[in-house]
mmCIF file of C-alpha atoms in Angstrom:
data_model
loop_
_atom_site.group_PDB
_atom_site.id
_atom_site.type_symbol
_atom_site.label_atom_id
_atom_site.label_comp_id
_atom_site.label_asym_id
_atom_site.label_seq_id
_atom_site.Cartn_x
_atom_site.Cartn_y
_atom_site.Cartn_z
ATOM 1 C CA UNK A 1122 -50.435 115.525 -49.075
ATOM 2 C CA UNK A 1123 -48.171 115.746 -52.094
ATOM 3 C CA UNK A 1124 -49.176 113.180 -55.000
ATOM 4 C CA UNK A 1125 -46.753 114.656 -57.372
ATOM 5 C CA UNK A 1126 -43.529 112.397 -58.447
ATOM 6 C CA UNK A 1127 -40.607 111.900 -60.653
ATOM 7 C CA UNK A 1128 -41.202 108.480 -61.434
ATOM 8 C CA UNK A 1129 -44.441 106.564 -60.470
ATOM 9 C CA UNK A 1130 -43.918 103.160 -60.693
ATOM 10 C CA UNK A 1131 -46.858 100.249 -61.447
ATOM 11 C CA UNK A 1132 -46.128 97.282 -59.966
ATOM 12 C CA UNK A 1133 -44.305 96.431 -56.932
ATOM 13 C CA UNK A 1134 -43.472 93.002 -58.020
ATOM 14 C CA UNK A 1135 -39.430 92.358 -58.355
ATOM 15 C CA UNK A 1136 -39.034 94.410 -61.695
ATOM 16 C CA UNK A 1137 -40.807 97.544 -60.006
ATOM 17 C CA UNK A 1138 -38.877 97.448 -56.771
ATOM 18 C CA UNK A 1139 -35.404 97.094 -58.730
ATOM 19 C CA UNK A 1140 -36.570 99.762 -60.845
ATOM 20 C CA UNK A 1141 -37.638 101.719 -57.366
ATOM 21 C CA UNK A 1142 -34.079 101.020 -55.743
ATOM 22 C CA UNK A 1143 -32.163 102.739 -58.963
ATOM 23 C CA UNK A 1144 -34.822 105.774 -59.245
ATOM 24 C CA UNK A 1145 -34.354 106.246 -55.650
ATOM 25 C CA UNK A 1146 -30.261 106.016 -55.836
ATOM 26 C CA UNK A 1147 -30.704 108.750 -58.211
ATOM 27 C CA UNK A 1148 -32.439 111.119 -56.320
ATOM 28 C CA UNK A 1149 -35.557 110.686 -58.316
ATOM 29 C CA UNK A 1150 -38.971 110.964 -55.914
ATOM 30 C CA UNK A 1151 -40.709 107.796 -56.541
ATOM 31 C CA UNK A 1152 -43.895 106.090 -55.810
ATOM 32 C CA UNK A 1153 -45.032 102.369 -56.150
ATOM 33 C CA UNK A 1154 -48.638 102.103 -57.246
ATOM 34 C CA UNK A 1155 -49.672 97.852 -56.175
ATOM 35 C CA UNK A 1156 -53.151 96.641 -56.492
ATOM 36 C CA UNK A 1157 -52.167 93.672 -54.386
ATOM 37 C CA UNK A 1158 -49.119 93.326 -51.863
ATOM 38 C CA UNK A 1159 -45.697 94.078 -53.157
ATOM 39 C CA UNK A 1160 -43.701 90.922 -54.543
ATOM 40 C CA UNK A 1161 -46.248 89.634 -57.228
ATOM 41 C CA UNK A 1162 -45.649 86.352 -58.575
ATOM 42 C CA UNK A 1163 -42.367 85.817 -56.232
ATOM 43 C CA UNK A 1164 -44.946 85.872 -53.555
ATOM 44 C CA UNK A 1165 -45.849 82.527 -55.108
ATOM 45 C CA UNK A 1166 -42.940 80.746 -55.401
ATOM 46 C CA UNK A 1167 -42.228 78.632 -52.633
ATOM 47 C CA UNK A 1168 -38.710 78.151 -52.974
ATOM 48 C CA UNK A 1169 -36.757 80.156 -55.177
ATOM 49 C CA UNK A 1170 -33.156 78.901 -56.558
ATOM 50 C CA UNK A 1171 -32.115 80.442 -59.810
ATOM 51 C CA UNK A 1172 -31.481 84.110 -58.767
ATOM 52 C CA UNK A 1173 -27.662 84.502 -57.696
ATOM 53 C CA UNK A 1174 -26.968 85.848 -54.123
ATOM 54 C CA UNK A 1175 -29.297 82.726 -52.196
ATOM 55 C CA UNK A 1176 -28.691 79.275 -52.530
ATOM 56 C CA UNK A 1177 -32.096 78.531 -51.877
ATOM 57 C CA UNK A 1178 -34.815 81.373 -50.133
ATOM 58 C CA UNK A 1179 -38.204 81.324 -50.137
ATOM 59 C CA UNK A 1180 -39.987 83.643 -52.396
ATOM 60 C CA UNK A 1181 -42.152 85.906 -49.919
ATOM 61 C CA UNK A 1182 -38.581 86.002 -46.971
ATOM 62 C CA UNK A 1183 -36.777 87.409 -50.789
ATOM 63 C CA UNK A 1184 -39.625 89.883 -51.490
ATOM 64 C CA UNK A 1185 -39.472 91.299 -47.949
ATOM 65 C CA UNK A 1186 -35.835 91.820 -48.176
ATOM 66 C CA UNK A 1187 -36.154 93.483 -51.545
ATOM 67 C CA UNK A 1188 -39.052 95.235 -49.825
ATOM 68 C CA UNK A 1189 -36.865 96.317 -47.252
ATOM 69 C CA UNK A 1190 -34.205 97.690 -48.968
ATOM 70 C CA UNK A 1191 -36.926 99.939 -51.549
ATOM 71 C CA UNK A 1192 -38.181 101.273 -48.115
ATOM 72 C CA UNK A 1193 -35.089 102.250 -46.908
ATOM 73 C CA UNK A 1194 -34.448 104.568 -49.651
ATOM 74 C CA UNK A 1195 -37.796 106.489 -49.354
ATOM 75 C CA UNK A 1196 -39.855 105.208 -51.929
ATOM 76 C CA UNK A 1197 -43.488 105.771 -51.301
ATOM 77 C CA UNK A 1198 -45.643 102.593 -51.547
ATOM 78 C CA UNK A 1199 -49.258 101.908 -51.827
ATOM 79 C CA UNK A 1200 -50.183 98.409 -52.026
ATOM 80 C CA UNK A 1201 -54.026 97.563 -52.078
ATOM 81 C CA UNK A 1202 -54.429 100.042 -54.905
ATOM 82 C CA UNK A 1203 -57.452 100.336 -56.814
ATOM 83 C CA UNK A 1204 -56.279 102.080 -59.873
ATOM 84 C CA UNK A 1205 -59.718 103.895 -61.648
ATOM 85 C CA UNK A 1206 -58.003 105.825 -64.380
ATOM 86 C CA UNK A 1207 -54.781 106.607 -66.152
ATOM 87 C CA UNK A 1208 -53.702 109.367 -68.598
ATOM 88 C CA UNK A 1209 -50.293 109.005 -70.667
ATOM 89 C CA UNK A 1210 -51.641 111.420 -73.253
ATOM 90 C CA UNK A 1211 -49.905 114.459 -72.070
ATOM 91 C CA UNK A 1212 -46.169 115.169 -71.081
ATOM 92 C CA UNK A 1213 -47.225 114.712 -67.201
ATOM 93 C CA UNK A 1214 -48.619 111.280 -66.578
ATOM 94 C CA UNK A 1215 -51.853 111.030 -64.493
ATOM 95 C CA UNK A 1216 -52.762 108.231 -62.600
ATOM 96 C CA UNK A 1217 -56.143 107.894 -60.689
ATOM 97 C CA UNK A 1218 -56.148 105.364 -58.015
ATOM 98 C CA UNK A 1219 -58.668 105.068 -54.666
ATOM 99 C CA UNK A 1220 -59.889 108.479 -55.305
ATOM 100 C CA UNK A 1221 -56.452 110.172 -55.276
ATOM 101 C CA UNK A 1222 -55.125 111.900 -58.486
ATOM 102 C CA UNK A 1223 -51.062 110.883 -58.841
ATOM 103 C CA UNK A 1224 -48.895 112.918 -61.749
ATOM 104 C CA UNK A 1225 -45.218 111.881 -62.591
ATOM 105 C CA UNK A 1226 -42.569 112.930 -65.565
ATOM 106 C CA UNK A 1227 -42.242 109.503 -65.973
ATOM 107 C CA UNK A 1228 -43.954 105.977 -65.464
ATOM 108 C CA UNK A 1229 -42.935 102.298 -65.612
ATOM 109 C CA UNK A 1230 -45.530 99.887 -66.191
ATOM 110 C CA UNK A 1231 -44.476 96.647 -63.762
ATOM 111 C CA UNK A 1232 -47.657 95.093 -63.619
ATOM 112 C CA UNK A 1233 -47.030 91.994 -64.201
ATOM 113 C CA UNK A 1234 -49.570 88.904 -65.313
ATOM 114 C CA UNK A 1235 -52.569 87.050 -63.585
ATOM 115 C CA UNK A 1236 -53.213 83.324 -63.676
ATOM 116 C CA UNK A 1237 -54.891 81.971 -66.627
ATOM 117 C CA UNK A 1238 -58.546 80.764 -65.986
ATOM 118 C CA UNK A 1239 -60.103 76.994 -66.613
ATOM 119 C CA UNK A 1240 -62.496 78.254 -69.069
ATOM 120 C CA UNK A 1241 -64.930 75.629 -69.193
ATOM 121 C CA UNK A 1242 -65.404 75.381 -65.385
ATOM 122 C CA UNK A 1243 -66.920 78.857 -65.482
ATOM 123 C CA UNK A 1244 -67.790 79.874 -61.667
ATOM 124 C CA UNK A 1245 -67.125 77.058 -58.922
ATOM 125 C CA UNK A 1246 -66.360 76.854 -55.619
ATOM 126 C CA UNK A 1247 -64.227 73.864 -56.260
ATOM 127 C CA UNK A 1248 -61.401 75.671 -58.539
ATOM 128 C CA UNK A 1249 -58.581 76.980 -57.095
ATOM 129 C CA UNK A 1250 -55.216 78.536 -58.174
ATOM 130 C CA UNK A 1251 -53.260 78.076 -54.496
ATOM 131 C CA UNK A 1252 -52.950 74.875 -52.952
ATOM 132 C CA UNK A 1253 -51.095 76.820 -49.642
ATOM 133 C CA UNK A 1254 -54.679 78.415 -49.604
ATOM 134 C CA UNK A 1255 -57.016 75.845 -50.076
ATOM 135 C CA UNK A 1256 -55.834 72.878 -50.580
ATOM 136 C CA UNK A 1257 -55.962 71.405 -46.736
ATOM 137 C CA UNK A 1258 -60.127 71.288 -47.640
ATOM 138 C CA UNK A 1259 -59.368 68.561 -49.667
ATOM 139 C CA UNK A 1260 -57.302 66.114 -47.199
ATOM 140 C CA UNK A 1261 -58.639 62.657 -47.844
ATOM 141 C CA UNK A 1262 -60.037 63.426 -51.272
ATOM 142 C CA UNK A 1263 -59.255 63.019 -54.786
ATOM 143 C CA UNK A 1264 -58.089 66.476 -56.672
ATOM 144 C CA UNK A 1265 -57.355 67.630 -60.472
ATOM 145 C CA UNK A 1266 -54.105 69.673 -61.188
ATOM 146 C CA UNK A 1267 -54.399 71.733 -64.430
ATOM 147 C CA UNK A 1268 -50.703 72.277 -65.941
ATOM 148 C CA UNK A 1269 -47.623 70.594 -66.713
ATOM 149 C CA UNK A 1270 -44.840 73.955 -65.725
ATOM 150 C CA UNK A 1271 -43.423 74.212 -62.489
ATOM 151 C CA UNK A 1272 -46.138 75.698 -60.875
ATOM 152 C CA UNK A 1273 -48.272 72.338 -61.681
ATOM 153 C CA UNK A 1274 -46.057 70.221 -60.186
ATOM 154 C CA UNK A 1275 -44.821 72.070 -57.058
ATOM 155 C CA UNK A 1276 -48.305 72.858 -55.616
ATOM 156 C CA UNK A 1277 -49.108 69.233 -56.535
ATOM 157 C CA UNK A 1278 -46.480 68.193 -54.584
ATOM 158 C CA UNK A 1279 -48.025 71.009 -51.783
ATOM 159 C CA UNK A 1280 -51.192 69.474 -52.397
ATOM 160 C CA UNK A 1281 -50.379 65.718 -51.537
ATOM 161 C CA UNK A 1282 -48.224 67.161 -48.546
ATOM 162 C CA UNK A 1283 -51.515 68.371 -46.943
ATOM 163 C CA UNK A 1284 -53.134 64.817 -47.119
ATOM 164 C CA UNK A 1285 -54.803 64.207 -50.588
ATOM 165 C CA UNK A 1286 -55.625 61.193 -51.072
ATOM 166 C CA UNK A 1287 -55.383 60.976 -54.943
ATOM 167 C CA UNK A 1288 -54.349 63.518 -57.138
ATOM 168 C CA UNK A 1289 -53.932 63.914 -60.876
ATOM 169 C CA UNK A 1290 -52.120 65.933 -62.931
ATOM 170 C CA UNK A 1291 -53.116 66.683 -66.546
ATOM 171 C CA UNK A 1292 -51.128 68.739 -69.203
ATOM 172 C CA UNK A 1293 -52.444 69.729 -72.999
ATOM 173 C CA UNK A 1294 -49.300 69.363 -74.461
ATOM 174 C CA UNK A 1295 -47.439 66.668 -75.215
ATOM 175 C CA UNK A 1296 -44.906 67.140 -72.695
ATOM 176 C CA UNK A 1297 -44.219 68.699 -69.175
ATOM 177 C CA UNK A 1298 -42.192 72.010 -68.951
ATOM 178 C CA UNK A 1299 -41.165 71.322 -64.831
ATOM 179 C CA UNK A 1300 -38.269 70.804 -63.717
ATOM 180 C CA UNK A 1301 -37.093 67.126 -64.074
ATOM 181 C CA UNK A 1302 -36.001 67.139 -60.369
ATOM 182 C CA UNK A 1303 -40.315 68.157 -59.790
ATOM 183 C CA UNK A 1304 -41.297 65.453 -62.318
ATOM 184 C CA UNK A 1305 -39.087 63.244 -60.224
ATOM 185 C CA UNK A 1306 -41.064 63.805 -57.071
ATOM 186 C CA UNK A 1307 -44.230 63.804 -58.344
ATOM 187 C CA UNK A 1308 -43.864 60.969 -59.818
ATOM 188 C CA UNK A 1309 -42.379 58.853 -56.802
ATOM 189 C CA UNK A 1310 -45.603 59.111 -55.191
ATOM 190 C CA UNK A 1311 -47.957 56.521 -54.961
ATOM 191 C CA UNK A 1312 -51.179 58.006 -55.112
ATOM 192 C CA UNK A 1313 -50.387 60.330 -57.824
ATOM 193 C CA UNK A 1314 -50.412 60.023 -62.227
ATOM 194 C CA UNK A 1315 -50.016 62.227 -64.585
ATOM 195 C CA UNK A 1316 -50.764 62.824 -68.237
ATOM 196 C CA UNK A 1317 -49.963 65.348 -70.469
ATOM 197 C CA UNK A 1318 -51.617 65.583 -74.300
ATOM 198 C CA UNK A 1319 -54.475 65.761 -71.796
ATOM 199 C CA UNK A 1320 -57.130 68.582 -71.786
ATOM 200 C CA UNK A 1321 -60.140 69.336 -69.511
ATOM 201 C CA UNK A 1322 -63.088 69.498 -71.606
ATOM 202 C CA UNK A 1323 -66.550 69.414 -69.229
ATOM 203 C CA UNK A 1324 -66.824 69.498 -65.765
ATOM 204 C CA UNK A 1325 -69.780 68.198 -64.067
ATOM 205 C CA UNK A 1326 -71.424 69.196 -60.869
ATOM 206 C CA UNK A 1327 -74.378 68.250 -58.826
ATOM 207 C CA UNK A 1328 -74.801 70.301 -55.504
ATOM 208 C CA UNK A 1329 -70.739 70.019 -55.665
ATOM 209 C CA UNK A 1330 -67.924 69.109 -58.479
ATOM 210 C CA UNK A 1331 -68.211 65.230 -59.145
ATOM 211 C CA UNK A 1332 -66.088 64.738 -61.717
ATOM 212 C CA UNK A 1333 -64.327 65.871 -65.321
ATOM 213 C CA UNK A 1334 -64.025 64.591 -68.567
ATOM 214 C CA UNK A 1335 -60.570 64.987 -70.268
ATOM 215 C CA UNK A 1336 -59.700 64.492 -73.602
ATOM 216 C CA UNK A 1337 -56.689 63.038 -74.907
ATOM 217 C CA UNK A 1338 -55.554 65.506 -78.173
ATOM 218 C CA UNK A 1339 -53.751 62.864 -79.774
ATOM 219 C CA UNK A 1340 -56.270 59.745 -79.769
ATOM 220 C CA UNK A 1341 -59.398 62.157 -79.027
ATOM 221 C CA UNK A 1342 -60.784 59.702 -76.938
ATOM 222 C CA UNK A 1343 -62.252 61.020 -73.676
ATOM 223 C CA UNK A 1344 -62.559 59.628 -69.605
ATOM 224 C CA UNK A 1345 -64.651 60.490 -67.183
ATOM 225 C CA UNK A 1346 -62.514 61.336 -64.312
ATOM 226 C CA UNK A 1347 -64.041 61.477 -60.765
ATOM 227 C CA UNK A 1348 -62.217 64.456 -58.470
ATOM 228 C CA UNK A 1349 -63.999 66.822 -55.269
ATOM 229 C CA UNK A 1350 -61.518 69.871 -56.708
ATOM 230 C CA UNK A 1351 -59.704 71.476 -59.373
ATOM 231 C CA UNK A 1352 -56.521 73.327 -59.099
ATOM 232 C CA UNK A 1353 -55.204 75.164 -61.807
ATOM 233 C CA UNK A 1354 -52.014 76.425 -63.115
ATOM 234 C CA UNK A 1355 -52.176 76.907 -66.753
ATOM 235 C CA UNK A 1356 -49.966 79.801 -66.715
ATOM 236 C CA UNK A 1357 -50.333 83.613 -66.590
ATOM 237 C CA UNK A 1358 -51.190 86.315 -69.040
ATOM 238 C CA UNK A 1359 -51.117 90.111 -68.570
ATOM 239 C CA UNK A 1360 -54.082 92.130 -67.029
ATOM 240 C CA UNK A 1361 -53.077 95.450 -69.516
ATOM 241 C CA UNK A 1362 -57.019 96.253 -70.300
ATOM 242 C CA UNK A 1363 -56.259 99.119 -68.653
ATOM 243 C CA UNK A 1364 -53.906 100.041 -70.707
ATOM 244 C CA UNK A 1365 -55.823 99.750 -74.109
ATOM 245 C CA UNK A 1366 -55.667 103.022 -76.141
ATOM 246 C CA UNK A 1367 -52.490 104.318 -74.420
ATOM 247 C CA UNK A 1368 -50.238 101.886 -74.935
ATOM 248 C CA UNK A 1369 -49.028 99.888 -78.318
ATOM 249 C CA UNK A 1370 -49.906 95.926 -77.140
ATOM 250 C CA UNK A 1371 -49.402 92.752 -78.788
ATOM 251 C CA UNK A 1372 -51.917 90.117 -79.817
ATOM 252 C CA UNK A 1373 -51.785 88.613 -76.122
ATOM 253 C CA UNK A 1374 -52.453 91.790 -74.542
ATOM 254 C CA UNK A 1375 -48.471 92.283 -73.793
ATOM 255 C CA UNK A 1376 -47.136 95.957 -74.056
ATOM 256 C CA UNK A 1377 -44.785 96.373 -76.680
ATOM 257 C CA UNK A 1378 -41.399 97.909 -76.315
ATOM 258 C CA UNK A 1379 -37.702 98.045 -77.885
ATOM 259 C CA UNK A 1380 -34.622 97.124 -75.762
ATOM 260 C CA UNK A 1381 -34.261 99.847 -73.855
ATOM 261 C CA UNK A 1382 -37.916 99.312 -72.117
ATOM 262 C CA UNK A 1383 -39.590 102.116 -74.281
ATOM 263 C CA UNK A 1384 -43.324 101.536 -75.235
ATOM 264 C CA UNK A 1385 -45.202 103.532 -77.708
ATOM 265 C CA UNK A 1386 -45.222 106.812 -75.408
ATOM 266 C CA UNK A 1387 -42.550 108.888 -74.471
ATOM 267 C CA UNK A 1388 -42.294 108.853 -70.877
ATOM 268 C CA UNK A 1389 -43.701 105.330 -70.095
ATOM 269 C CA UNK A 1390 -41.353 102.370 -70.529
ATOM 270 C CA UNK A 1391 -42.593 98.857 -68.945
ATOM 271 C CA UNK A 1392 -40.639 95.990 -67.124
ATOM 272 C CA UNK A 1393 -40.883 92.434 -66.470
ATOM 273 C CA UNK A 1394 -43.289 90.049 -67.350
ATOM 274 C CA UNK A 1395 -45.777 92.663 -68.826
ATOM 275 C CA UNK A 1396 -43.852 93.121 -71.492
ATOM 276 C CA UNK A 1397 -43.521 91.138 -74.682
ATOM 277 C CA UNK A 1398 -40.644 89.348 -74.124
ATOM 278 C CA UNK A 1399 -39.391 85.651 -74.283
ATOM 279 C CA UNK A 1400 -37.802 84.508 -71.092
ATOM 280 C CA UNK A 1401 -39.834 85.294 -67.764
ATOM 281 C CA UNK A 1402 -37.987 85.484 -64.457
ATOM 282 C CA UNK A 1403 -36.546 86.945 -61.579
ATOM 283 C CA UNK A 1404 -33.559 87.258 -63.168
ATOM 284 C CA UNK A 1405 -34.904 89.030 -66.408
ATOM 285 C CA UNK A 1406 -37.514 90.760 -64.422
ATOM 286 C CA UNK A 1407 -34.434 92.828 -62.164
ATOM 287 C CA UNK A 1408 -32.300 93.163 -65.652
ATOM 288 C CA UNK A 1409 -35.531 95.086 -67.169
ATOM 289 C CA UNK A 1410 -36.295 96.809 -64.154
ATOM 290 C CA UNK A 1411 -32.706 98.597 -64.177
ATOM 291 C CA UNK A 1412 -32.966 99.342 -67.726
ATOM 292 C CA UNK A 1413 -36.409 101.099 -67.655
ATOM 293 C CA UNK A 1414 -35.420 103.108 -64.030
ATOM 294 C CA UNK A 1415 -32.309 104.456 -66.136
ATOM 295 C CA UNK A 1416 -33.985 104.991 -69.219
ATOM 296 C CA UNK A 1417 -36.835 107.078 -67.272
ATOM 297 C CA UNK A 1418 -33.664 109.197 -65.463
ATOM 298 C CA UNK A 1419 -32.296 110.207 -68.702
ATOM 299 C CA UNK A 1420 -35.750 111.044 -69.686
ATOM 300 C CA UNK A 1421 -36.744 113.149 -66.503
ATOM 301 C CA UNK A 1422 -33.618 114.739 -67.367
ATOM 302 C CA UNK A 1423 -33.890 115.270 -70.858
ATOM 303 C CA UNK A 1424 -37.275 117.347 -70.071
ATOM 304 C CA UNK A 1425 -36.261 119.260 -66.956
ATOM 305 C CA UNK A 1426 -32.686 120.438 -68.293
ATOM 306 C CA UNK B 171 -47.212 86.577 -41.356
ATOM 307 C CA UNK B 172 -49.518 89.216 -40.167
ATOM 308 C CA UNK B 173 -48.501 92.493 -38.972
ATOM 309 C CA UNK B 174 -52.557 93.334 -37.768
ATOM 310 C CA UNK B 175 -52.818 92.178 -34.167
ATOM 311 C CA UNK B 176 -53.464 88.784 -33.264
ATOM 312 C CA UNK B 177 -56.713 88.133 -31.370
ATOM 313 C CA UNK B 178 -56.606 88.461 -27.921
ATOM 314 C CA UNK B 179 -57.672 85.158 -25.787
ATOM 315 C CA UNK B 180 -60.820 86.788 -24.061
ATOM 316 C CA UNK B 181 -62.206 87.349 -27.339
ATOM 317 C CA UNK B 182 -61.819 83.317 -28.359
ATOM 318 C CA UNK B 183 -63.029 82.468 -24.545
ATOM 319 C CA UNK B 184 -66.197 84.238 -24.839
ATOM 320 C CA UNK B 185 -66.609 83.336 -28.789
ATOM 321 C CA UNK B 186 -66.327 86.957 -29.472
ATOM 322 C CA UNK B 187 -69.507 88.323 -27.484
ATOM 323 C CA UNK B 188 -67.290 91.351 -26.382
ATOM 324 C CA UNK B 189 -66.732 92.480 -29.871
ATOM 325 C CA UNK B 190 -69.401 95.104 -31.193
ATOM 326 C CA UNK B 191 -68.052 95.749 -34.495
ATOM 327 C CA UNK B 192 -64.945 93.716 -35.558
ATOM 328 C CA UNK B 193 -63.277 91.464 -38.720
ATOM 329 C CA UNK B 194 -61.626 88.464 -37.845
ATOM 330 C CA UNK B 195 -58.909 87.401 -40.686
ATOM 331 C CA UNK B 196 -58.463 84.254 -40.757
ATOM 332 C CA UNK B 197 -54.538 82.923 -42.713
ATOM 333 C CA UNK B 198 -52.175 81.144 -43.304
ATOM 334 C CA UNK B 199 -48.507 81.653 -42.951
ATOM 335 C CA UNK B 200 -46.950 81.433 -47.028
ATOM 336 C CA UNK B 201 -50.352 82.058 -48.556
ATOM 337 C CA UNK B 202 -50.285 84.279 -50.881
ATOM 338 C CA UNK B 203 -53.816 85.541 -51.399
ATOM 339 C CA UNK B 204 -53.927 86.077 -47.552
ATOM 340 C CA UNK B 205 -50.382 88.325 -47.883
ATOM 341 C CA UNK B 206 -52.575 90.699 -50.339
ATOM 342 C CA UNK B 207 -55.727 90.486 -48.443
ATOM 343 C CA UNK B 208 -53.882 91.760 -45.270
ATOM 344 C CA UNK B 209 -52.768 94.859 -47.253
ATOM 345 C CA UNK B 210 -56.774 95.275 -47.813
ATOM 346 C CA UNK B 211 -57.573 95.260 -44.503
ATOM 347 C CA UNK B 212 -54.555 97.707 -43.246
ATOM 348 C CA UNK B 213 -56.059 99.809 -46.172
ATOM 349 C CA UNK B 214 -59.686 99.865 -44.661
ATOM 350 C CA UNK B 215 -58.677 100.022 -41.367
ATOM 351 C CA UNK B 216 -57.321 103.553 -41.907
ATOM 352 C CA UNK B 217 -60.647 104.794 -43.435
ATOM 353 C CA UNK B 218 -62.331 102.892 -40.521
ATOM 354 C CA UNK B 219 -60.663 102.952 -37.381
ATOM 355 C CA UNK B 220 -63.464 102.052 -35.438
ATOM 356 C CA UNK B 221 -63.718 98.691 -36.949
ATOM 357 C CA UNK B 222 -62.003 96.359 -34.949
ATOM 358 C CA UNK B 223 -59.472 93.938 -37.375
ATOM 359 C CA UNK B 224 -57.858 90.596 -36.054
ATOM 360 C CA UNK B 225 -56.032 88.077 -37.146
ATOM 361 C CA UNK B 226 -56.187 84.508 -36.831
ATOM 362 C CA UNK B 227 -53.963 81.769 -37.733
ATOM 363 C CA UNK B 228 -55.954 79.164 -39.125
ATOM 364 C CA UNK B 229 -53.756 76.649 -38.794
ATOM 365 C CA UNK B 230 -53.207 77.382 -34.950
ATOM 366 C CA UNK B 231 -57.472 77.431 -34.260
ATOM 367 C CA UNK B 232 -58.800 74.875 -36.786
ATOM 368 C CA UNK B 233 -61.307 74.573 -34.174
ATOM 369 C CA UNK B 234 -62.682 77.980 -34.782
ATOM 370 C CA UNK B 235 -62.480 76.989 -38.444
ATOM 371 C CA UNK B 236 -64.349 74.256 -38.261
ATOM 372 C CA UNK B 237 -66.859 75.547 -35.654
ATOM 373 C CA UNK B 238 -67.498 78.913 -38.140
ATOM 374 C CA UNK B 239 -68.039 75.873 -41.248
ATOM 375 C CA UNK B 240 -65.361 77.021 -43.663
ATOM 376 C CA UNK B 241 -62.003 75.084 -44.656
ATOM 377 C CA UNK B 242 -60.477 78.399 -46.722
ATOM 378 C CA UNK B 243 -58.181 81.291 -46.330
ATOM 379 C CA UNK B 244 -58.324 84.192 -46.556
ATOM 380 C CA UNK B 245 -61.475 84.586 -45.040
ATOM 381 C CA UNK B 246 -63.191 87.313 -42.989
ATOM 382 C CA UNK B 247 -65.751 86.763 -40.119
ATOM 383 C CA UNK B 248 -68.084 90.002 -39.421
ATOM 384 C CA UNK B 249 -68.751 90.154 -36.315
ATOM 385 C CA UNK B 250 -71.098 92.870 -35.285
ATOM 386 C CA UNK B 251 -72.631 93.009 -31.566
ATOM 387 C CA UNK B 252 -71.070 89.832 -30.206
ATOM 388 C CA UNK B 253 -72.769 87.899 -33.081
ATOM 389 C CA UNK B 254 -71.068 86.465 -36.016
ATOM 390 C CA UNK B 255 -73.465 88.425 -39.238
ATOM 391 C CA UNK B 256 -70.729 87.312 -42.040
ATOM 392 C CA UNK B 257 -68.299 84.885 -43.418
ATOM 393 C CA UNK B 258 -66.600 85.317 -46.264
ATOM 394 C CA UNK B 259 -63.661 83.521 -48.170
ATOM 395 C CA UNK B 260 -61.943 84.730 -50.890
ATOM 396 C CA UNK B 261 -60.165 87.335 -52.142
ATOM 397 C CA UNK B 262 -61.641 91.415 -51.683
ATOM 398 C CA UNK B 263 -60.746 94.487 -53.002
ATOM 399 C CA UNK B 264 -60.739 97.697 -50.590
ATOM 400 C CA UNK B 265 -63.929 99.089 -52.196
ATOM 401 C CA UNK B 266 -65.691 95.866 -52.063
ATOM 402 C CA UNK B 267 -64.652 95.196 -48.032
ATOM 403 C CA UNK B 268 -66.507 98.508 -47.825
ATOM 404 C CA UNK B 269 -69.573 98.104 -49.595
ATOM 405 C CA UNK B 270 -69.762 94.701 -47.618
ATOM 406 C CA UNK B 271 -69.208 95.921 -43.903
ATOM 407 C CA UNK B 272 -71.156 98.935 -45.130
ATOM 408 C CA UNK B 273 -74.205 96.561 -46.063
ATOM 409 C CA UNK B 274 -73.992 94.373 -42.727
#
């Protein structure tokens, strides 16, 4: 098996797959390595309505269509790939995954982000990050949703649709960040309550989860709130530990890049949610992926001419 | 969603008694963790072709979940010589799956 490529893309989300399309159309030999399934966070998005081309489309369906396009262009894709080591120090970029050594002239890092955990909860069978996966277990029970962004509100509605008896959504900040339509939808449900300026400070277990302690961050008042399960949607953070010492990262672990998606290492580019940036949307991921691939192509030509 | 073969009816009728070494993949449509787990199973299957892998849509067969005492997906049910020997809910990577399977 030939494991030497022109361009290796780490991460098969929208940014990575867009890069792959541009790379393949530039006649580069391209590989995508993803530790999960291609699609990244878009797989977790029930409905996408902000991307030009579809008024409304399911996240997984959108991913499938992009992946079909990528595969039709001859891009190799390795999903469920465990990345063991990387070495970006030489002219040839080296990535070890699944006991295989891959080499490339250029690399695009598009590994995205992963959910922020609820630190106070620790290990607990009753803390979840996916309403579709785990919501049915709480039919007729009480749940707490943590996070006042779009994910928090959308997943709360999905939980109620699965028969949750009583739902409370809390957000630590003094406002909710979800689309107003999602907020209105949840507030119209009779068995839900929402509170901003509220954080979880403790979790009480017996044989199973019994309650949480909620603190009003404005007044410092605390209350005990009974619940059977907690669903956490507190945003995302980058999983960039593997790049420490290889690439320049900011304090939060995001990869530093310039406007052309160049990292601190020549021949290594970053695109999408993993890079330090202000707006993280499907459309901005596509833009990043486009620029990264075009710059990678220029870089490859510059070292092979 | 799953591209892994759906479990044939005869295995359901005899509650897996005819399976010698199998993994049953309980999943849901539109479940992102299940989509990831499916890729892991496909990768595992390529390296362990003797292990039969079947998918079961948990929303079509909720009675099986109840009988096996779990409520979450993705869940893998490991069968050896017709007996359920392990039920595991949640994600694993291919190495973790290989290690777990070998330990049974």
